[in-house]
Coordinates of C-alpha atoms and ligand atoms in Angstrom, one line a residue:
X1 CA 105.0 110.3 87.5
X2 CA 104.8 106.8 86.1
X3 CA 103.3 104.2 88.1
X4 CA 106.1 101.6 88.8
X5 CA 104.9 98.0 90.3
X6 CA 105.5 96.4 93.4
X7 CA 106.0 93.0 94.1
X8 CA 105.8 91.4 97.8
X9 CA 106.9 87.7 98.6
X10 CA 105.6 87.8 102.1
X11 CA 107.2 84.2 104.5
X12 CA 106.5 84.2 107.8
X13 CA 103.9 85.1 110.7
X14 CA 101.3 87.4 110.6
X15 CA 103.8 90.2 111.9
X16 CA 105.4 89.6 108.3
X17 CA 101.9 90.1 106.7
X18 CA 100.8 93.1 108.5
X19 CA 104.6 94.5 107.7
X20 CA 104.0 94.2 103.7
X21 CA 101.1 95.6 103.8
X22 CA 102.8 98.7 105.6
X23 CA 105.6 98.6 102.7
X24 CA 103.0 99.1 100.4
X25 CA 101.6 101.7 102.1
X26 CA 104.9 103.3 102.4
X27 CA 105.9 103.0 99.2
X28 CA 102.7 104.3 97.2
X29 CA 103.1 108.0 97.8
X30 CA 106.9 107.4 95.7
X31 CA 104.4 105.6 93.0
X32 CA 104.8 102.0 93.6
X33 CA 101.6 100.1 92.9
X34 CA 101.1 96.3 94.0
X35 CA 100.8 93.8 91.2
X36 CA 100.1 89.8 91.8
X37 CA 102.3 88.9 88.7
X38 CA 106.2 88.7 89.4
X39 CA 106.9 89.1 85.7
X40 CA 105.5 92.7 85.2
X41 CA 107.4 94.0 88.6
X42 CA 109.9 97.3 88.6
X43 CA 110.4 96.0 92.6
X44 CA 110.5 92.6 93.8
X45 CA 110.5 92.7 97.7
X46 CA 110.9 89.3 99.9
X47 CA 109.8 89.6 103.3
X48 CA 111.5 87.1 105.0
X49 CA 111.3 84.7 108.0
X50 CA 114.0 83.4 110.1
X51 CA 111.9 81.4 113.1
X52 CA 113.1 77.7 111.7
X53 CA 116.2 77.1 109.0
X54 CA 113.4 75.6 106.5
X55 CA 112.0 79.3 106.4
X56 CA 115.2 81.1 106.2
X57 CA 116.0 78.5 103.0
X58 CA 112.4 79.0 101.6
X59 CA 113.5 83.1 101.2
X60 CA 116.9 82.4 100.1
X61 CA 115.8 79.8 97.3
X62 CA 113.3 81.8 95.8
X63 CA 115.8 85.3 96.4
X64 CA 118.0 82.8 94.3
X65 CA 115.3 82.4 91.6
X66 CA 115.5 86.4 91.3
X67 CA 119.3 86.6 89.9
X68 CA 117.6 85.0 86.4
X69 CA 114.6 87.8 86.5
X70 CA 117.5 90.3 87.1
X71 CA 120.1 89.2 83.5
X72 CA 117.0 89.7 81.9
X73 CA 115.8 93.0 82.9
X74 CA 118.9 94.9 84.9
X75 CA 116.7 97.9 85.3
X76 CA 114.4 95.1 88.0
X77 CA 115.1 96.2 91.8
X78 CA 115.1 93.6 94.3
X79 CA 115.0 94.1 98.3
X80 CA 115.6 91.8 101.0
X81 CA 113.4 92.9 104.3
X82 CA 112.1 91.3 107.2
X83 CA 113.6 89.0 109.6
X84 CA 116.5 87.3 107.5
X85 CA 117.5 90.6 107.0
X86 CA 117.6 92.2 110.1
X87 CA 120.0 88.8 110.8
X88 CA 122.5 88.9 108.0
X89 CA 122.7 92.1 106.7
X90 CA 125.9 93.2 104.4
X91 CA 125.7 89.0 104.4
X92 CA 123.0 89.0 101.7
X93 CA 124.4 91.4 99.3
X94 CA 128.2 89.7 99.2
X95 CA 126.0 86.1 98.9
X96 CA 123.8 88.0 96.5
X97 CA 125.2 90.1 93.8
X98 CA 121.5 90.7 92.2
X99 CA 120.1 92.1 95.7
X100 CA 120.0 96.0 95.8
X101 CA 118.4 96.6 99.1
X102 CA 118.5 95.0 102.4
X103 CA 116.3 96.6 105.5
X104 CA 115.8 95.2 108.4
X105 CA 112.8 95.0 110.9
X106 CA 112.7 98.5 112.2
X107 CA 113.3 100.4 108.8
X108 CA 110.1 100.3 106.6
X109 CA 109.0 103.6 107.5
X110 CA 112.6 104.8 105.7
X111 CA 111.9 102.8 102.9
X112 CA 111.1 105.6 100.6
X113 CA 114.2 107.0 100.8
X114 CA 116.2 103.9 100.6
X115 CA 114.7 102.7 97.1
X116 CA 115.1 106.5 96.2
X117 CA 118.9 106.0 96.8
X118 CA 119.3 103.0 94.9
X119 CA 117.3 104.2 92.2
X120 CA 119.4 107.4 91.8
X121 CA 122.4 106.3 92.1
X122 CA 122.6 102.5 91.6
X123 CA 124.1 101.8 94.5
X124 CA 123.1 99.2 97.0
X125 CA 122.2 100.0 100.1
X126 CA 122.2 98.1 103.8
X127 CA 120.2 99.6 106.3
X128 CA 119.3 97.0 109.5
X129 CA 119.7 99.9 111.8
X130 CA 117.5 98.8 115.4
X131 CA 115.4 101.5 116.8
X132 CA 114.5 101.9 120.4
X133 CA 111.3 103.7 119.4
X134 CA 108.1 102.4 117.6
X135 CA 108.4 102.6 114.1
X136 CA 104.7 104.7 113.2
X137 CA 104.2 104.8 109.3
X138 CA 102.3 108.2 108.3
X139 CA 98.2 107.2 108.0
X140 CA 97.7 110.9 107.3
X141 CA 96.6 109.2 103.8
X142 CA 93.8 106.5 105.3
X143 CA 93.4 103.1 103.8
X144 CA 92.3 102.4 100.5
X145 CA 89.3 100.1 100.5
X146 CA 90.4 97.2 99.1
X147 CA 87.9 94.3 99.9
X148 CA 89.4 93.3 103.2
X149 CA 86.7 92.3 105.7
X150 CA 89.6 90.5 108.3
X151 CA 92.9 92.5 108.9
X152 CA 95.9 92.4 111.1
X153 CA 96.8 95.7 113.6
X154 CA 100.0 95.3 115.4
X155 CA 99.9 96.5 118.5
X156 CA 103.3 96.0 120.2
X157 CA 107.1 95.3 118.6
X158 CA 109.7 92.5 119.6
X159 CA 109.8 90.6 122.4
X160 CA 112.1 90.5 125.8
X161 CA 111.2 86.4 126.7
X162 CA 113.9 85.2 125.1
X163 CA 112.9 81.4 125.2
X164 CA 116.2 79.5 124.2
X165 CA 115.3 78.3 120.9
X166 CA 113.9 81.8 119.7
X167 CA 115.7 84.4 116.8
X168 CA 112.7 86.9 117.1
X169 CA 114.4 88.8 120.4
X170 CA 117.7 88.7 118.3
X171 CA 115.7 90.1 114.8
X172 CA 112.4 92.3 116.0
X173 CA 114.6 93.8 118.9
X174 CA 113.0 95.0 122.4
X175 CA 109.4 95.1 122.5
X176 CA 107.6 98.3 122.5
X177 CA 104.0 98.7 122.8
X178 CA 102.3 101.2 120.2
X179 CA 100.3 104.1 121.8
X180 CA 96.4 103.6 122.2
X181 CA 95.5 106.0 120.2
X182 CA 97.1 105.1 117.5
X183 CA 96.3 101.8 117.4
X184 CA 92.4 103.1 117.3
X185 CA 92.6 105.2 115.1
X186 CA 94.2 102.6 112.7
X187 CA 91.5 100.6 113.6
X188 CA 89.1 103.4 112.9
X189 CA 90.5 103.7 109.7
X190 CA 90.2 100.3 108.9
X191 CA 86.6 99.8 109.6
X192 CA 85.8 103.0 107.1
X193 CA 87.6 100.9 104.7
X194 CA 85.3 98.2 105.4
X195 CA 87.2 95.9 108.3
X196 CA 84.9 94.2 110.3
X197 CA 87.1 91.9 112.1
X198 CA 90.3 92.7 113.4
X199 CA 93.0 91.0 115.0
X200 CA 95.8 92.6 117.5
X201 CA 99.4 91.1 117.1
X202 CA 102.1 91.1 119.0
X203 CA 104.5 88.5 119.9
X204 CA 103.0 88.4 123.7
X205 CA 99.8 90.7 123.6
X206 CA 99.9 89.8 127.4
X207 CA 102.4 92.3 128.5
X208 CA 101.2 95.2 126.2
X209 CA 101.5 98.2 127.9
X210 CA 103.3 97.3 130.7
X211 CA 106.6 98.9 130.2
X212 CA 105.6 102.1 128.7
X213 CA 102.7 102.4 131.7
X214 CA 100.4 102.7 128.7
X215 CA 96.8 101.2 129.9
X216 CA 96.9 97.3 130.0
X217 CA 96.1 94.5 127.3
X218 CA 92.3 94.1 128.8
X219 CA 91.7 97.9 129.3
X220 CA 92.9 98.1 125.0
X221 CA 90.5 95.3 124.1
X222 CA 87.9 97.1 126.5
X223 CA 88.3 100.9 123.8
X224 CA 88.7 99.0 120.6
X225 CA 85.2 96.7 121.6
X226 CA 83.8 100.0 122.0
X227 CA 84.9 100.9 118.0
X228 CA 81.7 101.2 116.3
X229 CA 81.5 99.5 112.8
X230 CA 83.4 96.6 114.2
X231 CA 81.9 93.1 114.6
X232 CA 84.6 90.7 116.2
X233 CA 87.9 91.2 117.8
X234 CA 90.9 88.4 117.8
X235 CA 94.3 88.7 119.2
X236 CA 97.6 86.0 119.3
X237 CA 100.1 85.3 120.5
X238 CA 99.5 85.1 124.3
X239 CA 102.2 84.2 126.5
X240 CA 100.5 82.1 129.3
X241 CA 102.9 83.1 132.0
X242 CA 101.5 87.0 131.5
X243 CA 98.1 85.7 131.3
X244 CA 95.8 88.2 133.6
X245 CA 93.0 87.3 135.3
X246 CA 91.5 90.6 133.7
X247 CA 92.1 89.5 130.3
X248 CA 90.5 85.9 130.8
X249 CA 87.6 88.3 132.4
X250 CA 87.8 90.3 129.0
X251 CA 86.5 87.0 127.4
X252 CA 83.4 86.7 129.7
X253 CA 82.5 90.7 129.2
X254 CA 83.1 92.2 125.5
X255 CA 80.5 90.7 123.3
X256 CA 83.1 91.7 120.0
X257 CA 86.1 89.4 121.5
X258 CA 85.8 85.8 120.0
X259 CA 86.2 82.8 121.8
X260 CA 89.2 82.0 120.6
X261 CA 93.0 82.0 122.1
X262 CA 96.0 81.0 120.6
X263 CA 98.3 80.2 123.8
X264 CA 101.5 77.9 122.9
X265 CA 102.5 75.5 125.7
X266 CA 105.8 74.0 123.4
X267 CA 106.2 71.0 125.8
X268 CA 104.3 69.3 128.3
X269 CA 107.5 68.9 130.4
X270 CA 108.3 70.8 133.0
X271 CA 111.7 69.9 132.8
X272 CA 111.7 71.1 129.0
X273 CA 109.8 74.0 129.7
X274 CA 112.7 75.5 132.4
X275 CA 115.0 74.9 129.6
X276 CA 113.1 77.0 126.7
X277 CA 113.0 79.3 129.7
X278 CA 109.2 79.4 129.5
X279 CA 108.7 80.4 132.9
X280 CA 105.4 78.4 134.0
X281 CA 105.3 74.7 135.0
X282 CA 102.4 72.3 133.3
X283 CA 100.3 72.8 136.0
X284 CA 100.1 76.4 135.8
X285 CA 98.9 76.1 132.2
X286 CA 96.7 73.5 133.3
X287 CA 95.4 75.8 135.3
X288 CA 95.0 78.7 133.1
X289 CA 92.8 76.4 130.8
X290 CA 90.7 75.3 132.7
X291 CA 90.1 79.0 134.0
X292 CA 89.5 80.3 130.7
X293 CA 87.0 77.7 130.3
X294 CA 85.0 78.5 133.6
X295 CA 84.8 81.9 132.3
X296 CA 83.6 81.5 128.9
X297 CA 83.2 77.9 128.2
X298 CA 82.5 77.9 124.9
X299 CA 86.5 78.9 124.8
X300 CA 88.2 77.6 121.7
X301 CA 92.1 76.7 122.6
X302 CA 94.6 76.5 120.0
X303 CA 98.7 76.2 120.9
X304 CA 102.3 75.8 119.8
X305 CA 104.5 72.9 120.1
X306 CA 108.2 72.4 119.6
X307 CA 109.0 68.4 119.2
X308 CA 112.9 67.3 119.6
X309 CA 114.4 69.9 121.7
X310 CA 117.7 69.4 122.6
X311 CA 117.4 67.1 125.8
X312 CA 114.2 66.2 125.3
X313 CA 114.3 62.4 126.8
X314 CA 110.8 59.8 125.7
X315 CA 109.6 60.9 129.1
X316 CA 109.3 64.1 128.2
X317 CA 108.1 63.7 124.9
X318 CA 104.9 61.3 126.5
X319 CA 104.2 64.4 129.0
X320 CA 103.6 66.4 125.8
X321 CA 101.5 64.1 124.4
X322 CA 99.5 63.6 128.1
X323 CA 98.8 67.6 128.1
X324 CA 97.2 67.7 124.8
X325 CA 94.6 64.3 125.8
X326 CA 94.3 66.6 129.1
X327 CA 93.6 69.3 127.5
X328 CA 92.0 68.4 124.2
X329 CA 93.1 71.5 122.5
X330 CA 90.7 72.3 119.5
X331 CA 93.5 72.5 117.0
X332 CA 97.6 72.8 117.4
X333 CA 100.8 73.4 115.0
X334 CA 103.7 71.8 115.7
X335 CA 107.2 71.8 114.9
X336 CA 110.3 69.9 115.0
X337 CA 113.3 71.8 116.8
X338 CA 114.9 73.5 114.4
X339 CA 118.9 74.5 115.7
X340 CA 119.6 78.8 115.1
X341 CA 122.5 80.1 115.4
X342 CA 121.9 83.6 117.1
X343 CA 119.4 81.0 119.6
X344 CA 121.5 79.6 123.1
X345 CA 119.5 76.4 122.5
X346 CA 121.9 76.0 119.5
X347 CA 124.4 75.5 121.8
X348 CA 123.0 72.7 124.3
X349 CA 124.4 69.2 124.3
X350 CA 122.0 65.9 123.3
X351 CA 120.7 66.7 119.8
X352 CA 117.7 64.7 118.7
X353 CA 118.3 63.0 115.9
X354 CA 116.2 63.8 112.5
X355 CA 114.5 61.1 112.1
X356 CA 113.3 60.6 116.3
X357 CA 111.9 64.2 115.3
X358 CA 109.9 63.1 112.6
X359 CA 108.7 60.1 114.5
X360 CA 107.5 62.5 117.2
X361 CA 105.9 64.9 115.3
X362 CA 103.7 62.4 113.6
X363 CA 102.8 61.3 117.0
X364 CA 101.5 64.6 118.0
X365 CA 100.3 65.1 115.2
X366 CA 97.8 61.7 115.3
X367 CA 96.8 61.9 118.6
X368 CA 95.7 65.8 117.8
X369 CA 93.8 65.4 114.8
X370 CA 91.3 62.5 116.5
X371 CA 90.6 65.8 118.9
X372 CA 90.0 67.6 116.7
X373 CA 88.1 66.0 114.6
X374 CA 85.7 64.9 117.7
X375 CA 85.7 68.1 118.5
X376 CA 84.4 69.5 115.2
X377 CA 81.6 66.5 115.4
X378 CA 80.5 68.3 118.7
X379 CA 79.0 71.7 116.8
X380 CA 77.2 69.0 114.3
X381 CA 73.7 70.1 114.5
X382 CA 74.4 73.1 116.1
X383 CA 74.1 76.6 114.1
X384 CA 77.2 79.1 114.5
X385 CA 77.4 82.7 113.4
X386 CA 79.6 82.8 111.0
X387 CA 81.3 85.8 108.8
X388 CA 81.6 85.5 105.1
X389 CA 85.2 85.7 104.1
X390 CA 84.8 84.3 100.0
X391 CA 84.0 81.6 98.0
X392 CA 85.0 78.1 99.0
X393 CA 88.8 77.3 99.1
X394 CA 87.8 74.3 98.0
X395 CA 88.1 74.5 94.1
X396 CA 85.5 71.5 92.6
X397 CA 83.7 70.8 95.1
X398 CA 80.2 72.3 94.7
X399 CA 80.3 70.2 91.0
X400 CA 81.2 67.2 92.8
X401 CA 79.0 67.4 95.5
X402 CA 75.8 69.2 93.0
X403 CA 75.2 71.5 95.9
X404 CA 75.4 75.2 94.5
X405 CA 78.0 77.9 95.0
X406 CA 79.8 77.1 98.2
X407 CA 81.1 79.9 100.9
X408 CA 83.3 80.5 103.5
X409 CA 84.1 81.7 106.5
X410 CA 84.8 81.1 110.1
X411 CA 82.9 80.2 113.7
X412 CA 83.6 82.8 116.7
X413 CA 85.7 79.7 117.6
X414 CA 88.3 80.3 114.0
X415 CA 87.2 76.7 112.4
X416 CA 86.7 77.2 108.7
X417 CA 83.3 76.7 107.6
X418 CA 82.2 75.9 103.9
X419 CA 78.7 76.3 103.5
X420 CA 75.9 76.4 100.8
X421 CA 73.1 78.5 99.8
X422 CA 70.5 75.2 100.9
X423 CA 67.5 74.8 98.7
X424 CA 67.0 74.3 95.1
X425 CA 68.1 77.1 92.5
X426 CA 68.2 79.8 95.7
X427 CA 66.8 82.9 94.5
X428 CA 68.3 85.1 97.2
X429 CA 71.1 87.7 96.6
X430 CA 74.7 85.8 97.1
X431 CA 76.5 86.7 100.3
X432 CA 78.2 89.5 100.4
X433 CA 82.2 89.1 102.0
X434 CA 81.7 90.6 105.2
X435 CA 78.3 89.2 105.8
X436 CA 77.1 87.9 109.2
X437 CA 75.3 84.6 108.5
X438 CA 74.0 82.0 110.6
X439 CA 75.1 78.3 109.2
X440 CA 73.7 74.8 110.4
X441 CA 76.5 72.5 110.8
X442 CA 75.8 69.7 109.3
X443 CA 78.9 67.7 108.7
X444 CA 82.5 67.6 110.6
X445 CA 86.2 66.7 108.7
X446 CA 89.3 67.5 110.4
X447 CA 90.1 70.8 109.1
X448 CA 86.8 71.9 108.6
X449 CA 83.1 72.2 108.9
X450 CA 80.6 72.1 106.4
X451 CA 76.7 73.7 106.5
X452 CA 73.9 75.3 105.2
X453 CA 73.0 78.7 105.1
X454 CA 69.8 79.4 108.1
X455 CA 69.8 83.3 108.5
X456 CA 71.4 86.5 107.0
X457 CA 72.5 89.2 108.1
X458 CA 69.3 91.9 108.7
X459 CA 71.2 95.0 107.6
X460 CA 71.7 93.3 104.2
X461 CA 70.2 95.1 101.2
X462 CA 67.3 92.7 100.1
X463 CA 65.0 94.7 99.5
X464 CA 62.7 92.8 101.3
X465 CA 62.4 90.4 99.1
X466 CA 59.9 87.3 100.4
X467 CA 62.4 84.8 99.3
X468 CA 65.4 86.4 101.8
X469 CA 66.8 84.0 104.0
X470 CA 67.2 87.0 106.7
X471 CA 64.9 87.0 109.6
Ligands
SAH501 N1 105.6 84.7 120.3 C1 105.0 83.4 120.1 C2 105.6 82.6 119.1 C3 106.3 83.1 117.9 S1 107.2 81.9 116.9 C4 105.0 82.7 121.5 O1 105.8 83.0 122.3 O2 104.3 81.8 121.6 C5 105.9 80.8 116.5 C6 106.2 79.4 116.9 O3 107.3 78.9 116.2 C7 106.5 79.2 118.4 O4 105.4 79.2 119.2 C8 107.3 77.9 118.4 O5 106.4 76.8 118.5 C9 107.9 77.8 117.0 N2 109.4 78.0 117.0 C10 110.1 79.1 117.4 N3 111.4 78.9 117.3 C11 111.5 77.6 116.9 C12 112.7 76.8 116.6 N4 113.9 77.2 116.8 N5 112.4 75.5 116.1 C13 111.2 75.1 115.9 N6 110.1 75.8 116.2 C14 110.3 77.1 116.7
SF4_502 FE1 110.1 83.8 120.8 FE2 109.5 83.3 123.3 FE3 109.4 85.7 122.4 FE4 107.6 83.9 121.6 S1 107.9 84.7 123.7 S2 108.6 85.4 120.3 S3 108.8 82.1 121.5 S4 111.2 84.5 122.5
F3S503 FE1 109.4 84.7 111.4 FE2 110.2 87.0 112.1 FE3 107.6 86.3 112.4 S1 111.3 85.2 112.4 S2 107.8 84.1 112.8 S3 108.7 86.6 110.5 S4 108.8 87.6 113.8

C-alpha cells in the first residue's frame, strides 16, 4: 500500500490539539502519513474551533482557500472536523462544494471508515452523529516516538456548565470522564515514547469522575504522580466552583504537579457572573486564591476573562479590573464577548458596542501586563528548574545579543524561559529537549524570562567530562 499524506490545520484549544493528534493516529493504520507541507497532501483536514465567531471565520477562510488546491488536483480529499462541524453539519458541504467529509466531535475513532467511503465511492459523507459513550481510539499500536517531551492526555469529554455565552456544551456534547486505566496507560505509553511532562484536559478537570463514580480528580493526579518516567504533571481548565479542597491539597503533596493553575474568573462582577451562570460569587474565588496560595505559595495563577458581555454596565467592568489588582494574577487572556448563535447569551438585551469592547479590553489588558511583568522581576536572581523544550523561539537574537545558542523552556510556574549556555565558547554537550536544567534568572520582560544555564541534569550522558555543568 502506498503511503498517502495527511494534512492537519489544527484552530482551537488544546482539546483540538490532542484530537489531531488522535486523527493521525487513527488514520495511519489506512496509510495516511503526516506531512508539514499543504502542497504535497492526498488529505487536507481542518480541525475547527467554534468558541468566538473570529475562530469559526479563521476555519472557514482558510477551508475557502482549499476550493483552488481542489481545481487543481480533484483527486485532493478535504474534511471538515472538530467543533464547526459538529455545529453545522450538512451546512458545510451545500456552503462548500469542494468539502468531502464533515465529522463532528465524537466521530474520529470512525474516521477510517469514513475517508474509506469517500475514497471508494466519491461520495461525500456527513457524519456529526453525538455519542453518549467515550469515544477510546485503539492504542493496541503504542506511540511512535516522535520527539515530544510535553503532551496533552484528555481525560474527560464535553461539559454540562453551560455558562451563557458558551457553544462547547452545544458541540463536545455531555461530559464523560475516561476510565483510569486508560488514561494511565496512555500516559504509560507516552513516557516510553519519551513524554516527560504531561498535561490532563478537560473542560472542568474538577468534576472528573464524579458522574461515572470513577475515583475523583485528586485521587487521578495521586496514580498518574506515581507513573514512573514522568517528571511534571499540569492540568486546565479548572472550574473554580468544583474546586476541592483535596485537589488544592494535591498541590501541597505530589512533588510531579506544577505550581501552576489555570482557573478563569470571566468577570469580577457578581452580577455578571449570575448571568454567565458561573455559579460562584467574587468572594468565593477570592477565597479560593488565597487558599491555594496558603497551601503552596509559590502557586502560579493564570485565568480567563470575557470583556463586553451583554449587560455589562462600567461598574461592572471596574470590579473586573479591582479582582485582577486583588489578585495580581501571574498572567491572563482575555476576550471581547463574542455573540453565538446556539449560546442564550446571544439572545440578552443591551449589546456592548464594538468599539466600548475594544476600549475595555485594552484596559485589562494594561493593567495585567504591569503584573506581570513585576511579577516576572520577582524570580530575578532567583534560579528555577526548568525543562528544555527547544531552541529559542526567538529567531536572531543570540546574534544580536553575542550570547551563544539560546534555549528554552519553562518554570514549574509555565513562564517561558530563554536561556544561554553562560561562559565563553562552552564546551559542554548542548541540552538535550527533555532535559532538567537549573537556570539563573537574570532578566524579566513581559512575556518572558531570560537566564543562564547553572546545573544539568545528573542523568545526562557526559561522560563525566570535567567541563559538565551538572553537579
Ligand atoms: N472550560 C473552560 C473554558 C473553555 S473556552 C472554562 O470553563 O473556563 C476558553 C475561554 O474562551 C473561556 O474561558 C472564555 O473566557 C472564552 N469564551 C468562551 N465563550 C466565549 C464567547 N462567546 N465570547 C468570548 N469569549 C468566550
Ligand atoms: Fe464553556 Fe462554561 Fe463549559 Fe467552560 S465550563 S466549557 S466556559 S460551558
Ligand atoms: Fe474551540 Fe471546541 Fe475547544 S469550540 S475552544 S475547539 S472545545
Amino acid at each position: 500500500m502506498k503511503d498517502k499524506k495527511l494534512y492537519i490545520n489544527t484552530i482551537g484549544c488544546q482539546m483540538n490539539v490532542y484530537d489531531s493528534d488522535r486523527i493521525a493516529r487513527v488514520l495511519a493504520p489506512v496509510g495516511y502519513r503526516m506531512t508539514d507541507t499543504l502542497e504535497a497532501a492526498d488529505l487536507v483536514i481542518v480541525n475547527t474551533c467554534a468558541i468566538r465567531a473570529k475562530a469559526e471565520q479563521k476555519a472557514f477562510s482558510f477551508i475557502g482557500r482549499l476550493a483552488k488546491m481542489k481545481r487543481r488536483n480533484p483527486d485532493l480529499l478535504i474534511g471538515v472536523g472538530g467543533c464547526v462541524a459538529q455545529q453545522e453539519g450538512d451546512a458545510i458541504l451545500s456552503r462548500m462544494p469542494h468539502v468531502d467529509l464533515v465529522f463532528g466531535t465524537h466521530a474520529i475513532p470512525r474516521l477510517p471508515r469514513i475517508v474509506g467511503k469517500v475514497t471508494s465511492g466519491r461520495t461525500r459523507v456527513v457524519d456529526v452523529v453525538a455519542s453518549d459513550e467515550i469515544d477510546e481510539i485503539d492504542l493496541a499500536g503504542g506511540f511512535q516516538s516522535d520527539g515530544q517531551v510535553s503532551r496533552f492526555v484528555t481525560i474527560m469529554q464535553g461539559c454540562d456548565n453551560y455558562c451563557t455565552y458558551c457553544v462547547v456544551p452545544y458541540v463536545r456534547g455531555a461530559e464523560m470522564s475516561r476510565h483510569p486505566d486508560q488514561i494511565l496507560s496512555e500516559i504509560q505509553s507516552l513516557v516510553r515514547s519519551g513524554m516527560r511532562e504531561v498535561t490532563l484536559l478537560g473542560q472542568n478537570v474538577n468534576s472528573y469522575g464524579r458522574k461515572e463514580g470513577l475515583p475523583s480528580f485528586a485521587a487521578l493526579l495521586e496514580q498518574v504522580n506515581d507513573v514512573e518516567g514522568l517528571r511534571r504533571i499540569r492540568f486546565t481548565t479548572s472550574h473554580p466552583k468544583d474546586l476541592s479542597e483535596d485537589l488544592m491539597a494535591a498541590f501541597g503533596r505530589l512533588d510531579k504537579l506544577c505550581p501552576h493553575i489555570h482557573l478563569p474568573v470571566q468577570s469580577g462582577s457578581d452580577r455578571v457572573l449570575k448571568r454567565m451562570n458561573r455559579k460562584y460569587t467574587r468572594q468565593i474565588y477570592l477565597d479560593r486564591v488565597e487558599r491555594l496560595r496558603r497551601i503552596r505559595p509559590d502557586i502560579a495563577v493564570t485565568s480567563d476573562f470575557i470583556v463586553g458581555f451583554p449587560g455589562e454596565s462600567t461598574a461592572d467592568f471596574e470590579d473586573t479590573l479591582s479582582l485582577v489588582e486583588t489578585v495580581a494574577f501571574d498572567s491572563i487572556f482575555a476576550f471581547m464577548y463574542s455573540d453565538r448563535e446556539i449560546a442564550p447569551a446571544s439572545r440578552f438585551k443591551t449589546k456592548i458596542d464594538e468599539n466600548e469592547k475594544k476600549d475595555r479590553l485594552q484596559k485589562l489588558l494594561t493593567t495585567q501586563e504591569k503584573i506581570t511583568l513585576a511579577k516576572n522581576r520577582m524570580l530575578v536572581g532567583t534560579h528555577q528548574e526548568i525543562m528544555v523544550e527547544g531552541g529559542s523561539t526567538r529567531p536572531g537574537l543570540a546574534e544580536s545579543l553575542d550570547e551563544g545558542p539560546q534555549w528554552s523552556g519553562r518554570t514549574p510556574g509555565n513562564k517561558i524561559v530563554n536561556f544561554s549556555l553562560g561562559g565563553d565558547a562552552d564546551p559542554a554537550p548542548p541540552p538535550r529537549v527533555g532535559e532538567m536544567v537549573d537556570v539563573s534568572i537574570e532578566k524579566a520582560f513581559s512575556h518572558s524570562l531570560r537566564g543562564g544555564l547553572v546545573r544539568r541534569e545528573r542523568s545526562h550522558d557526559c561522560s563525566g567530562r570535567e567541563e559538565c555543568h551538572a553537579a
